[in-house]
Short mmCIF file of C-alpha atoms and ligand atoms in Angstrom, two decimals:
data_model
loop_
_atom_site.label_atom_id
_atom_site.label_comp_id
_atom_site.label_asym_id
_atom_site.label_seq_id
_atom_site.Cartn_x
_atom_site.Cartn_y
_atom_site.Cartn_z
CA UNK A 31 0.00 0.00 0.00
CA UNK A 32 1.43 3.48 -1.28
CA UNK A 33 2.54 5.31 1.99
CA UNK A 34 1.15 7.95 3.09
CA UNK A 35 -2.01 5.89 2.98
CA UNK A 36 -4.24 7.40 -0.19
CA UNK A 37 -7.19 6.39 1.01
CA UNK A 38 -9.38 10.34 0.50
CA UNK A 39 -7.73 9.92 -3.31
CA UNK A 40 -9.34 6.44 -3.40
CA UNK A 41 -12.76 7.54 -2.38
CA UNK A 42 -12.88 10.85 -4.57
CA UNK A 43 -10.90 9.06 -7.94
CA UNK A 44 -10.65 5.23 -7.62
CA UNK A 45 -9.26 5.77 -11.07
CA UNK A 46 -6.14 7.99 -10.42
CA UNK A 47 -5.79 6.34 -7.13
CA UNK A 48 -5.66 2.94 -8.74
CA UNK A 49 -2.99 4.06 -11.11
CA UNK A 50 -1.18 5.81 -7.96
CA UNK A 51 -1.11 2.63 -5.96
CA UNK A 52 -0.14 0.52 -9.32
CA UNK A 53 2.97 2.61 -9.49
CA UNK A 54 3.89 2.59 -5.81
CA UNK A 55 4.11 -1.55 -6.11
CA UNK A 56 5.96 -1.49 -9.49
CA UNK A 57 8.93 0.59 -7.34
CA UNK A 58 8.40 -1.69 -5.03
CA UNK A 59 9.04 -4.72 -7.33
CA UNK A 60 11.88 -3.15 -10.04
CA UNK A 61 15.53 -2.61 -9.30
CA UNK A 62 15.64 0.97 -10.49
CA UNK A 63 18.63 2.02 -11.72
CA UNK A 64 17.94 5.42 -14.00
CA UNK A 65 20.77 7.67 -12.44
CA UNK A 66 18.30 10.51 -12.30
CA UNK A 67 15.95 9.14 -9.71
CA UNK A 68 15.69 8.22 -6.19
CA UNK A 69 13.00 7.12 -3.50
CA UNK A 70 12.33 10.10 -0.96
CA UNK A 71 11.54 9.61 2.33
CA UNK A 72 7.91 9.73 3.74
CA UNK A 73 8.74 12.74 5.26
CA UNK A 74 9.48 14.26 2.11
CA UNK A 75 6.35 12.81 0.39
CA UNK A 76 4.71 13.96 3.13
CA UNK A 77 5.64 17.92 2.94
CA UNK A 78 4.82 17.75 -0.83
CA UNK A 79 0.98 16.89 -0.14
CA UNK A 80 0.56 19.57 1.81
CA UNK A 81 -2.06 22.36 1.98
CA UNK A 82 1.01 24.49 1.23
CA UNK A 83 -0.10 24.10 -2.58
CA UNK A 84 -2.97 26.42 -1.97
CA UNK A 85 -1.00 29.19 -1.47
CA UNK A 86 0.41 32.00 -4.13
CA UNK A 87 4.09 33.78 -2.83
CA UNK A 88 5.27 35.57 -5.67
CA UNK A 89 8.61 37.56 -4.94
CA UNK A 90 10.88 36.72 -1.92
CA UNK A 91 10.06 36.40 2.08
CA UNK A 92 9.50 39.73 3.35
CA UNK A 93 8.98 41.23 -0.48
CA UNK A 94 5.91 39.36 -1.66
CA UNK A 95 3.03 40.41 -3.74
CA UNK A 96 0.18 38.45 -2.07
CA UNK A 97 -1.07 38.94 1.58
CA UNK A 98 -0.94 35.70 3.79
CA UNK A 99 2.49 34.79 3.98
CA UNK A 100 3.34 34.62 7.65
CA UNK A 101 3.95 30.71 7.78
CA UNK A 102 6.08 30.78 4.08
CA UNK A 103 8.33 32.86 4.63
CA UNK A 104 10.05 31.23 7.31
CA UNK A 105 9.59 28.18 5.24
CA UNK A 106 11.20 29.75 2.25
CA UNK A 107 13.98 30.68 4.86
CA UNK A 108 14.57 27.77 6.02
CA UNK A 109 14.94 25.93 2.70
CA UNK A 110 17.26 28.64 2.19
CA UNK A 111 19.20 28.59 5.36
CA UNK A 112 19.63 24.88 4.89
CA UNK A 113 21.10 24.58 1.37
CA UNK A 114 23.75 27.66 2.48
CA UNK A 115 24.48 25.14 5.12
CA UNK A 116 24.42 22.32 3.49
CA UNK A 117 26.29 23.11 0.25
CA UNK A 118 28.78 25.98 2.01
CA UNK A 119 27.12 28.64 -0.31
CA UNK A 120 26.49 32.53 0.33
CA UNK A 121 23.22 32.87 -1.54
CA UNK A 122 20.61 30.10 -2.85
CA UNK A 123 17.68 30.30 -4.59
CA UNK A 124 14.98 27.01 -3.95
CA UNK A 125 12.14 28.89 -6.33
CA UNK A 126 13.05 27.12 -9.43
CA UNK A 127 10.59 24.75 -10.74
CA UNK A 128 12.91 22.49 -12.26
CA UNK A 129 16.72 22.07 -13.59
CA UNK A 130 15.74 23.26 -16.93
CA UNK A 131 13.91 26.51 -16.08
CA UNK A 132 17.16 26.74 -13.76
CA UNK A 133 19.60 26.85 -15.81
CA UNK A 134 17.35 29.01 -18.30
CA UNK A 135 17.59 31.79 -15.37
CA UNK A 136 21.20 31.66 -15.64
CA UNK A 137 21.01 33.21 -19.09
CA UNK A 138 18.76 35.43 -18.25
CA UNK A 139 21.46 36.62 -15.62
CA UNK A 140 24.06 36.73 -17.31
CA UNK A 141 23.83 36.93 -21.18
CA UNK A 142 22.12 38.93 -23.90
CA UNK A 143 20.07 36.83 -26.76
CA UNK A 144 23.04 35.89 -29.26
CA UNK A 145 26.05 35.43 -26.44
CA UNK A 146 28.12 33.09 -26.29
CA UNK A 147 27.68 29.90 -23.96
CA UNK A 148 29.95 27.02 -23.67
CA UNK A 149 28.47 23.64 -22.51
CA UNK A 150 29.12 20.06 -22.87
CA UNK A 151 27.53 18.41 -25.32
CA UNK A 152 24.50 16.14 -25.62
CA UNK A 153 26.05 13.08 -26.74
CA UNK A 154 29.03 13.14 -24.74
CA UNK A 155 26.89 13.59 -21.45
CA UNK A 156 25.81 17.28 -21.13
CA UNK A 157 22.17 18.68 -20.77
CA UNK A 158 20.28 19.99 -23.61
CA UNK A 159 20.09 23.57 -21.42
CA UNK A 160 24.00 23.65 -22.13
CA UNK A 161 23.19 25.42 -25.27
CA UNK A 162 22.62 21.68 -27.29
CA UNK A 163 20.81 22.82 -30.83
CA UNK A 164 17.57 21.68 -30.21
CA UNK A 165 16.50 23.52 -26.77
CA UNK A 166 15.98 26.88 -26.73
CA UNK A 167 19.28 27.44 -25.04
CA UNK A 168 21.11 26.81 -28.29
CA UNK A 169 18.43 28.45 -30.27
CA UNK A 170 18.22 31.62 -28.75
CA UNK A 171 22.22 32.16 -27.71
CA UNK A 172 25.70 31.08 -29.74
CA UNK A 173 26.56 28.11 -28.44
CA UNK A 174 29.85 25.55 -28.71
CA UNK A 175 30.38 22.26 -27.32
CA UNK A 176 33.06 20.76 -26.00
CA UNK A 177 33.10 16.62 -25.51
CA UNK A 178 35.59 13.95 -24.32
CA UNK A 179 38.44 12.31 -26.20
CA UNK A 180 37.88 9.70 -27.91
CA UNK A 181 40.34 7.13 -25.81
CA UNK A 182 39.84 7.81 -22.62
CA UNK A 183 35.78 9.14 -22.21
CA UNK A 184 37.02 11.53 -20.35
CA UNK A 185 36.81 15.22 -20.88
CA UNK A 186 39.90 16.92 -22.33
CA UNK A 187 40.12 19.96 -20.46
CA UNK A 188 43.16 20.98 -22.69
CA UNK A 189 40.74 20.83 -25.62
CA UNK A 190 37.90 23.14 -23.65
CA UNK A 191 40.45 25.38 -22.67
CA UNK A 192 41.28 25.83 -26.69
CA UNK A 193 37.51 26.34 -27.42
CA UNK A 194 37.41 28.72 -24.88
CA UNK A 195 40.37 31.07 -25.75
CA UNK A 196 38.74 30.86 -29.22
CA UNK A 197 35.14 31.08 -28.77
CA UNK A 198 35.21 33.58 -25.73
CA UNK A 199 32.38 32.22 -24.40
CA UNK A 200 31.06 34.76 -21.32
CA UNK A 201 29.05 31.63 -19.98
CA UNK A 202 30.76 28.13 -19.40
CA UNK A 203 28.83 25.26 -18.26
CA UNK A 204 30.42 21.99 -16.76
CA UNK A 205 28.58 19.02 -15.51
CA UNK A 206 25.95 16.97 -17.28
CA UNK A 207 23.56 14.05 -16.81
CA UNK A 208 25.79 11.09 -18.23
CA UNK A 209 29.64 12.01 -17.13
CA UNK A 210 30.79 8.67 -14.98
CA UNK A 211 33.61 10.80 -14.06
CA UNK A 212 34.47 13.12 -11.42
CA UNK A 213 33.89 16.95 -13.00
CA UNK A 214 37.06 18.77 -12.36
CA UNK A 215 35.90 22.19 -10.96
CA UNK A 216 39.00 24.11 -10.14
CA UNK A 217 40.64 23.21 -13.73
CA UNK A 218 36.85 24.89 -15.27
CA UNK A 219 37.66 27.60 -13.31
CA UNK A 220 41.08 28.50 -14.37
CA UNK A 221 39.70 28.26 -17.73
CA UNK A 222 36.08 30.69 -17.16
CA UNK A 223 38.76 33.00 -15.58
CA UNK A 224 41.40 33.27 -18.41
CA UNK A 225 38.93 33.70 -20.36
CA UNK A 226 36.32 36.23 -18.16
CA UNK A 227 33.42 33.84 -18.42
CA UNK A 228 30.92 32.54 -15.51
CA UNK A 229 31.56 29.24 -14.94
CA UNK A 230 27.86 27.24 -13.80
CA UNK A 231 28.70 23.97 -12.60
CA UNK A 232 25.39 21.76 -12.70
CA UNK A 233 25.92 19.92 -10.41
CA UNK A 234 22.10 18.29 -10.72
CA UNK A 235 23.21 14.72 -10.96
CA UNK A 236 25.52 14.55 -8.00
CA UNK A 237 24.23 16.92 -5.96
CA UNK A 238 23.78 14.27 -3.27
CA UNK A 239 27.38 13.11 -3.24
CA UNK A 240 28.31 16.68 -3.06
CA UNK A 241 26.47 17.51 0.08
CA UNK A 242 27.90 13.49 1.06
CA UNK A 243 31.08 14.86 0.69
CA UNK A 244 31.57 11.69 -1.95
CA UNK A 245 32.27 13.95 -4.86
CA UNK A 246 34.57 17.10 -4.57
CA UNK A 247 32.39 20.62 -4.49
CA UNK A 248 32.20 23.30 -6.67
CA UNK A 249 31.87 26.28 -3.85
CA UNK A 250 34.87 28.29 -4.71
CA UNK A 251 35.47 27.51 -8.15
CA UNK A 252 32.05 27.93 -9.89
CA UNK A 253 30.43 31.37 -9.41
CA UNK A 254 26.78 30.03 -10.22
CA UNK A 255 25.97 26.20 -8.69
CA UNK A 256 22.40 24.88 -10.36
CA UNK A 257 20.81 21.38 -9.17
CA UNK A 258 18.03 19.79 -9.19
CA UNK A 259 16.71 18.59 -5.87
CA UNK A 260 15.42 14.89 -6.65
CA UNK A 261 18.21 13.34 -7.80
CA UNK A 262 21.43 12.15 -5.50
CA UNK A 263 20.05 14.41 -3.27
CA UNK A 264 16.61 12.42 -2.46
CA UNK A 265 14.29 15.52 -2.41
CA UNK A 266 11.53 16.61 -4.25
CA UNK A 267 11.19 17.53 -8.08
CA UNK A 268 12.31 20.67 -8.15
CA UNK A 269 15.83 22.80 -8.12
CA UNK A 270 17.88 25.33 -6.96
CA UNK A 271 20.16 28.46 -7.65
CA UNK A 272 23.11 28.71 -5.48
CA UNK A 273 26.15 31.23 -6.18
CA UNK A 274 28.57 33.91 -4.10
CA UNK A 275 26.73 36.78 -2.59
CA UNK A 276 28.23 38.76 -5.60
CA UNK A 277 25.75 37.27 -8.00
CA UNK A 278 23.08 36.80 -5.53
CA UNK A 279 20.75 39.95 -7.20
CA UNK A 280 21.07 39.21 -10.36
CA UNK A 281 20.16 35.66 -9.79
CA UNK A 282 17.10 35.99 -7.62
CA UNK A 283 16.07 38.76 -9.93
CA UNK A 284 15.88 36.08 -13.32
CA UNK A 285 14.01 33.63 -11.45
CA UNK A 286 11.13 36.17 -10.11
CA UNK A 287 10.15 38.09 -12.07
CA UNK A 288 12.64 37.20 -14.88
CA UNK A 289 11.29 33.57 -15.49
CA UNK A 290 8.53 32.46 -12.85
CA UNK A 291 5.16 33.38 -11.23
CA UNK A 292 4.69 32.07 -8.03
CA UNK A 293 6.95 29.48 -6.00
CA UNK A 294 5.92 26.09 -5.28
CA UNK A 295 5.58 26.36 -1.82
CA UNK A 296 4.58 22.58 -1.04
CA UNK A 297 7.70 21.70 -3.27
CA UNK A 298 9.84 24.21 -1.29
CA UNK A 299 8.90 22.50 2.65
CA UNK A 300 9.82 19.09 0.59
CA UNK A 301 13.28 20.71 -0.01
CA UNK A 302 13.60 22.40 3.32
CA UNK A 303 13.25 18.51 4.80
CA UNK A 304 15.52 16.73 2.55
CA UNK A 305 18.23 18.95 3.16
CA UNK A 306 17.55 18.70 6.72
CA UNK A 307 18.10 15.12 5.97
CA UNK A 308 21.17 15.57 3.99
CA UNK A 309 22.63 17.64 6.66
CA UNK A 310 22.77 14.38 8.91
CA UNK A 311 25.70 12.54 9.25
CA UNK A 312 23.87 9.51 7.81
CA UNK A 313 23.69 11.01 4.33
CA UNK A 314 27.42 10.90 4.27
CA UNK A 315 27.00 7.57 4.58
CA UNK A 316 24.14 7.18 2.06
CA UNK A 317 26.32 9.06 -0.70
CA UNK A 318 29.49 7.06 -0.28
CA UNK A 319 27.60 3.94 -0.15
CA UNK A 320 25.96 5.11 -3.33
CA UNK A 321 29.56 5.05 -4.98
CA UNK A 322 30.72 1.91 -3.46
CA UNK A 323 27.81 0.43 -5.26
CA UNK A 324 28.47 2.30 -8.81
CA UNK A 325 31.91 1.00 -8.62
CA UNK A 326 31.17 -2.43 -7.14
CA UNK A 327 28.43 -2.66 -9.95
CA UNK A 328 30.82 -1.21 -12.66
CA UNK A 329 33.48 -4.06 -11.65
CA UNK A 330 31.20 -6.78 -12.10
CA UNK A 331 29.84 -5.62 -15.43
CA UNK A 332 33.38 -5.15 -16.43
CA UNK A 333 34.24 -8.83 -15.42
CA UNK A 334 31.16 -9.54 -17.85
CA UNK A 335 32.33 -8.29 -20.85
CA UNK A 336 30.08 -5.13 -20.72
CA UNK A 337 32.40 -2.09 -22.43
CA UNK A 338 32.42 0.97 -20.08
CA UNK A 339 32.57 4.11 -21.28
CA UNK A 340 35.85 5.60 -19.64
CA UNK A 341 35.94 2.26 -17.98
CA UNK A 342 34.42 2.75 -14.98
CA UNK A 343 33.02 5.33 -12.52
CA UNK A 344 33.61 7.70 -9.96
CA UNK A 345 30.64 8.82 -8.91
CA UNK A 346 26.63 7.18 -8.97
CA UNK A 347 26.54 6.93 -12.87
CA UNK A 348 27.80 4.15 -14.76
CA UNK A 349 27.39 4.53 -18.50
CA UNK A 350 27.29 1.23 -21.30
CA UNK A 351 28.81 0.72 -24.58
CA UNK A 352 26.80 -2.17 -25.79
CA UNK A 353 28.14 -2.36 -29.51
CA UNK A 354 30.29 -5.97 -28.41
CA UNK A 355 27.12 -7.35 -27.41
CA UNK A 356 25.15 -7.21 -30.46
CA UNK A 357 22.21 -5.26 -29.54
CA UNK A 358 21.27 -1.48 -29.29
CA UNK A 359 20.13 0.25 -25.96
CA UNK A 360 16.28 0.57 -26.63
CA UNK A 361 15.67 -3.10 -26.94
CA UNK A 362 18.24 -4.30 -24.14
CA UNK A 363 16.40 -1.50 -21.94
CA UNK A 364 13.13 -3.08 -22.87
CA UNK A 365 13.94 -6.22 -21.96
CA UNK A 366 15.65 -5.35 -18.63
CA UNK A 367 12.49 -3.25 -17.70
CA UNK A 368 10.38 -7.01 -18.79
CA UNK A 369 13.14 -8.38 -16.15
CA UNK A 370 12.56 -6.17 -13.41
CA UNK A 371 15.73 -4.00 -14.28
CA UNK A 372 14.58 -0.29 -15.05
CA UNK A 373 16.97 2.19 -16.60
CA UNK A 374 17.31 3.95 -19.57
CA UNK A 375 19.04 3.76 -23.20
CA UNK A 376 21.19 6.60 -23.72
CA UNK A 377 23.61 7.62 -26.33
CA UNK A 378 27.25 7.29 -26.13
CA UNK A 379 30.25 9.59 -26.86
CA UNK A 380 30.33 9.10 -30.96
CA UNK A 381 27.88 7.09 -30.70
CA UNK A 382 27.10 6.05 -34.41
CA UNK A 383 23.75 5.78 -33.62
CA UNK A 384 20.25 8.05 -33.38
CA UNK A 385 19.67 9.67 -29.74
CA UNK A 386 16.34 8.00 -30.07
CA UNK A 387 17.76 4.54 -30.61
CA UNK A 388 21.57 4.94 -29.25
CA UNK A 389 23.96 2.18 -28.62
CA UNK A 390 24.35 2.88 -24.99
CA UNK A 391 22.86 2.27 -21.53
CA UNK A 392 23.04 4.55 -18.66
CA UNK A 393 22.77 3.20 -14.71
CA UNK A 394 22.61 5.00 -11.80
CA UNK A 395 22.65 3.66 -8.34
CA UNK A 396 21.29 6.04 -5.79
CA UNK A 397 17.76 4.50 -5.53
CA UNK A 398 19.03 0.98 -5.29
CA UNK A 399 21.34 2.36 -2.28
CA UNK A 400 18.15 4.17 -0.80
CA UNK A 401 16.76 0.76 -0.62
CA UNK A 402 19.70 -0.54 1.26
CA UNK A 403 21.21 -2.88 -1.60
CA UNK A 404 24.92 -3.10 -0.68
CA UNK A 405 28.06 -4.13 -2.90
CA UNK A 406 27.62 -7.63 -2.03
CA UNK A 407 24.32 -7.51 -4.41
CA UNK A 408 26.38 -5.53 -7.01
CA UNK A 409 27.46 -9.30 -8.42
CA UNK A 410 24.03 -10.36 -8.77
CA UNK A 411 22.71 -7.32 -10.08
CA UNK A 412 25.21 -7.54 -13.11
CA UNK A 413 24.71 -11.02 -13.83
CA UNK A 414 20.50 -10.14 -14.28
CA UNK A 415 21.65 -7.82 -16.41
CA UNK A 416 23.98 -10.08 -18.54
CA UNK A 417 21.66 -12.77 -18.69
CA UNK A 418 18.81 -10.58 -19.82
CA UNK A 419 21.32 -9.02 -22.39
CA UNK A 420 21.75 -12.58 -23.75
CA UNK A 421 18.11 -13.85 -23.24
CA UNK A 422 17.02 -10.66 -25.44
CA UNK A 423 19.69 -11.45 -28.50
CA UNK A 424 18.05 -15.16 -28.52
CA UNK A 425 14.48 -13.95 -27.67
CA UNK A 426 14.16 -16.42 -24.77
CA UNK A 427 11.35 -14.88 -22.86
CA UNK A 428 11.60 -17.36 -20.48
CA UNK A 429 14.92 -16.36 -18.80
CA UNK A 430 13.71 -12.53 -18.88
CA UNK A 431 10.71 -13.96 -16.73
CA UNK A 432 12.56 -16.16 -14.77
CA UNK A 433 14.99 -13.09 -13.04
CA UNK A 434 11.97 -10.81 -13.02
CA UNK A 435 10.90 -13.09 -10.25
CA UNK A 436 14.18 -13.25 -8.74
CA UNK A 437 14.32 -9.23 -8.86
CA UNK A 438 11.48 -9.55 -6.93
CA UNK A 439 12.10 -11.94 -4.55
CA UNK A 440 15.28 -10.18 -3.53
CA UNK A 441 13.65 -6.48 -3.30
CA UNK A 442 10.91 -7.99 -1.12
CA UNK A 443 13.81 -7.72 1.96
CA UNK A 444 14.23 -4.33 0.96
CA UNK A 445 12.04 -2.03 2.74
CA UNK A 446 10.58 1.26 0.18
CA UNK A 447 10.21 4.66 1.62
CA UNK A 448 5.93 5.14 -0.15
CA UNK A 449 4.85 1.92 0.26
CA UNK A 450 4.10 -0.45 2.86
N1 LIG B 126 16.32 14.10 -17.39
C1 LIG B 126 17.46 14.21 -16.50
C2 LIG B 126 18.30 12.96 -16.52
O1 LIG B 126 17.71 11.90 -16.62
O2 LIG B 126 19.50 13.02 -16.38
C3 LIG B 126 18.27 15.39 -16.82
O3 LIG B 126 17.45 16.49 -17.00
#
């Protein structure tokens, strides 16, 4: 049964609660491994259904444009007060509905239409808001992408630092939502500063090791931090704008009124508690033991043939070459989501392929860890994932069955935060 208990929703909509409590078992019952998602607490579920979604707060606490804000604000603040903490930060912003409308207030910050940004791109593991062609971030500025080298996966900071001193770019992005690797911060910096650009370091993906201390920070080297909130970090959907006190105007200014009507107040409690959470010494835990299992899982994959790109990870993210195995992402994904394995096909660095049927996989492990899956599952994991690799090259439906039972069997003495 979902957790919080639904049972108002059931009453009022059987339908949508139906559907609600459908989804809450198949988390239950599926090994999730897309990097991007998590299982929050019930604490955080719990914040998000509150009566706080009734309530307008356009502007900033103390400066609003609605009446009725004596219990928000000092929400607002604390959400606030707890990411400065948290992250080490002088300013943050927690009004921004998501990473992409984030990192769209960053432009409006800090460039005119037809600047230059400098992001990584798509296919090498960047976001499409890094100026990639087909958002409106590469539309509506000049954009050039940097990528990795070709032997290694790895980004060639010698080669960015070329672009740069060429392109003059008065915007530099680093980070991205497929980079196994851990993003060198102080080497972007040296760079954005030769060159007089802002460096943003999107740090949405490992956001969660950050505050973990698993995965270096960015607070000193990157003038502008962006992140989402529901990723490593195990809060809500929604995101944040954190950068030195310098910036702070300017930055609160293109969220509201720049890009945004009214925060999402329920959405901004959720945040204030998760980084309550992440500010417990537990979390430090949680985010190392989120890359002992990358790396544990990475190992065994290797030892199974599976082709790594950069050969490894650092961090939550683990990211599959799958040309040696004879079949393309979309239909191995397919068949791992028939076996209980969920993640998602993804392109990889010169990846011959389309985007919408690529030749990669991309695996994440910060749910699994949520869970409380530990390295000595890592094994297992990978050889469900090798089998069901094989079973879907020989169409044997039957094996692809067989471990979706396993995967069950196994999760069942693993307890989920939403359901009980
Ligand atoms: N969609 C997110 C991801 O899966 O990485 C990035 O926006």
């Amino acid at each position: 049964m979902h957790q919080p208990a639904i049972t108002e929703l059931a009453a009022a909509d059987p339908e949508i609660a139906g559907l609600v409590e459908a989804e809450a078992k198949r988390q239950y019952e599926k090994i999730r491994l897309i990097a991007s998602e998590n299982y929050v607490s019930t604490a955080v579920l719990e914040a998000t259904g509150t009566v706080l979604t009734n309530k307008y707060s356009e502007g900033y606490a103390g400066k609003r444009y609605y009446e009725g804000q004596q219990l928000v604000d000092p929400i607002e603040t604390l959400a606030i007060e707890r990411a400065k903490s948290v992250f080490g930060v002088e300013h943050a912003n927690v009004q921004p509905y998501s990473g992409s409308p984030a990192n769209l207030a960053v432009y409006l910050a800090f460039l005119q239409p037809g600047e230059t940004v400098m992001g990584m791109a798509l296919p090498a593991g960047g976001h499409l808001t890094h100026g990639w062609s087909v958002s409106a971030t590469g539309k509506w500025f000049r954009s050039v992408a940097y990528g990795v080298r070709k032997d290694t996966g790895r980004i060639d900071l010698d080669e960015v630092r070329e672009l740069a001193l060429a392109e003059r770019p008065k915007l530099i992005f680093c980070g991205g939502t497929a980079i196994p690797r851990t993003i060198d911060f102080p080497a972007f910096a040296e760079i954005a500063q030769e060159v007089g650009a802002v460096l943003v370091a999107d740090i949405a993906h490992i956001a969660g090791l950050v505050a973990g201390g698993a995965h270096p920070s960015p607070v000193g080297h990157a003038a502008v931090i962006s992140t989402t909130t529901h990723k490593t970090l195990r809060g809500p959907r929604g995101a944040m704008l954190m950068s030195t006190e310098e910036h702070a105007k300017a930055i609160d200014k293109a969220v509201f009124p720049g890009l945004q009507g009214g925060p999402h107040n329920h959405t901004t409690a959720a945040i204030a508690v998760a980084l309550g959470e992440a500010s417990k010494p537990s979390f430090g835990e949680y985010a190392h033991g989120i890359v002992a299992n990358a790396q544990a899982l990475a190992a065994a994959l290797t030892e199974r043939g599976f082709d790594l790109v950069s050969g490894g990870t650092d961090n939550h993210l683990i990211l599959i070459d799958l040309t040696n195995k004879g079949i393309a992402g979309k239909p191995a994904a397919k068949a791992l989501d028939r076996a209980g394995i969920e993640l998602n096909y993804n392109t990889v660095p010169f990846d011959p392929r389309k985007p919408f049927d690529p030749s990669g996989l991309r695996l994440g492990t910060a749910a699994i860890t949520t869970r409380g899956l530990g390295t000595e599952q890592m094994p297992k994991v990978a050889e469900w994932i090798d089998q069901t690799v094989q079973a879907a090259n020989n169409d044997d439906e039957a094996t692809i069955e067989r471990i979706a039972g396993e995967v069950k069997e196994l999760l069942a003495g693993y307890p989920m935060p939403g359901w009980n």
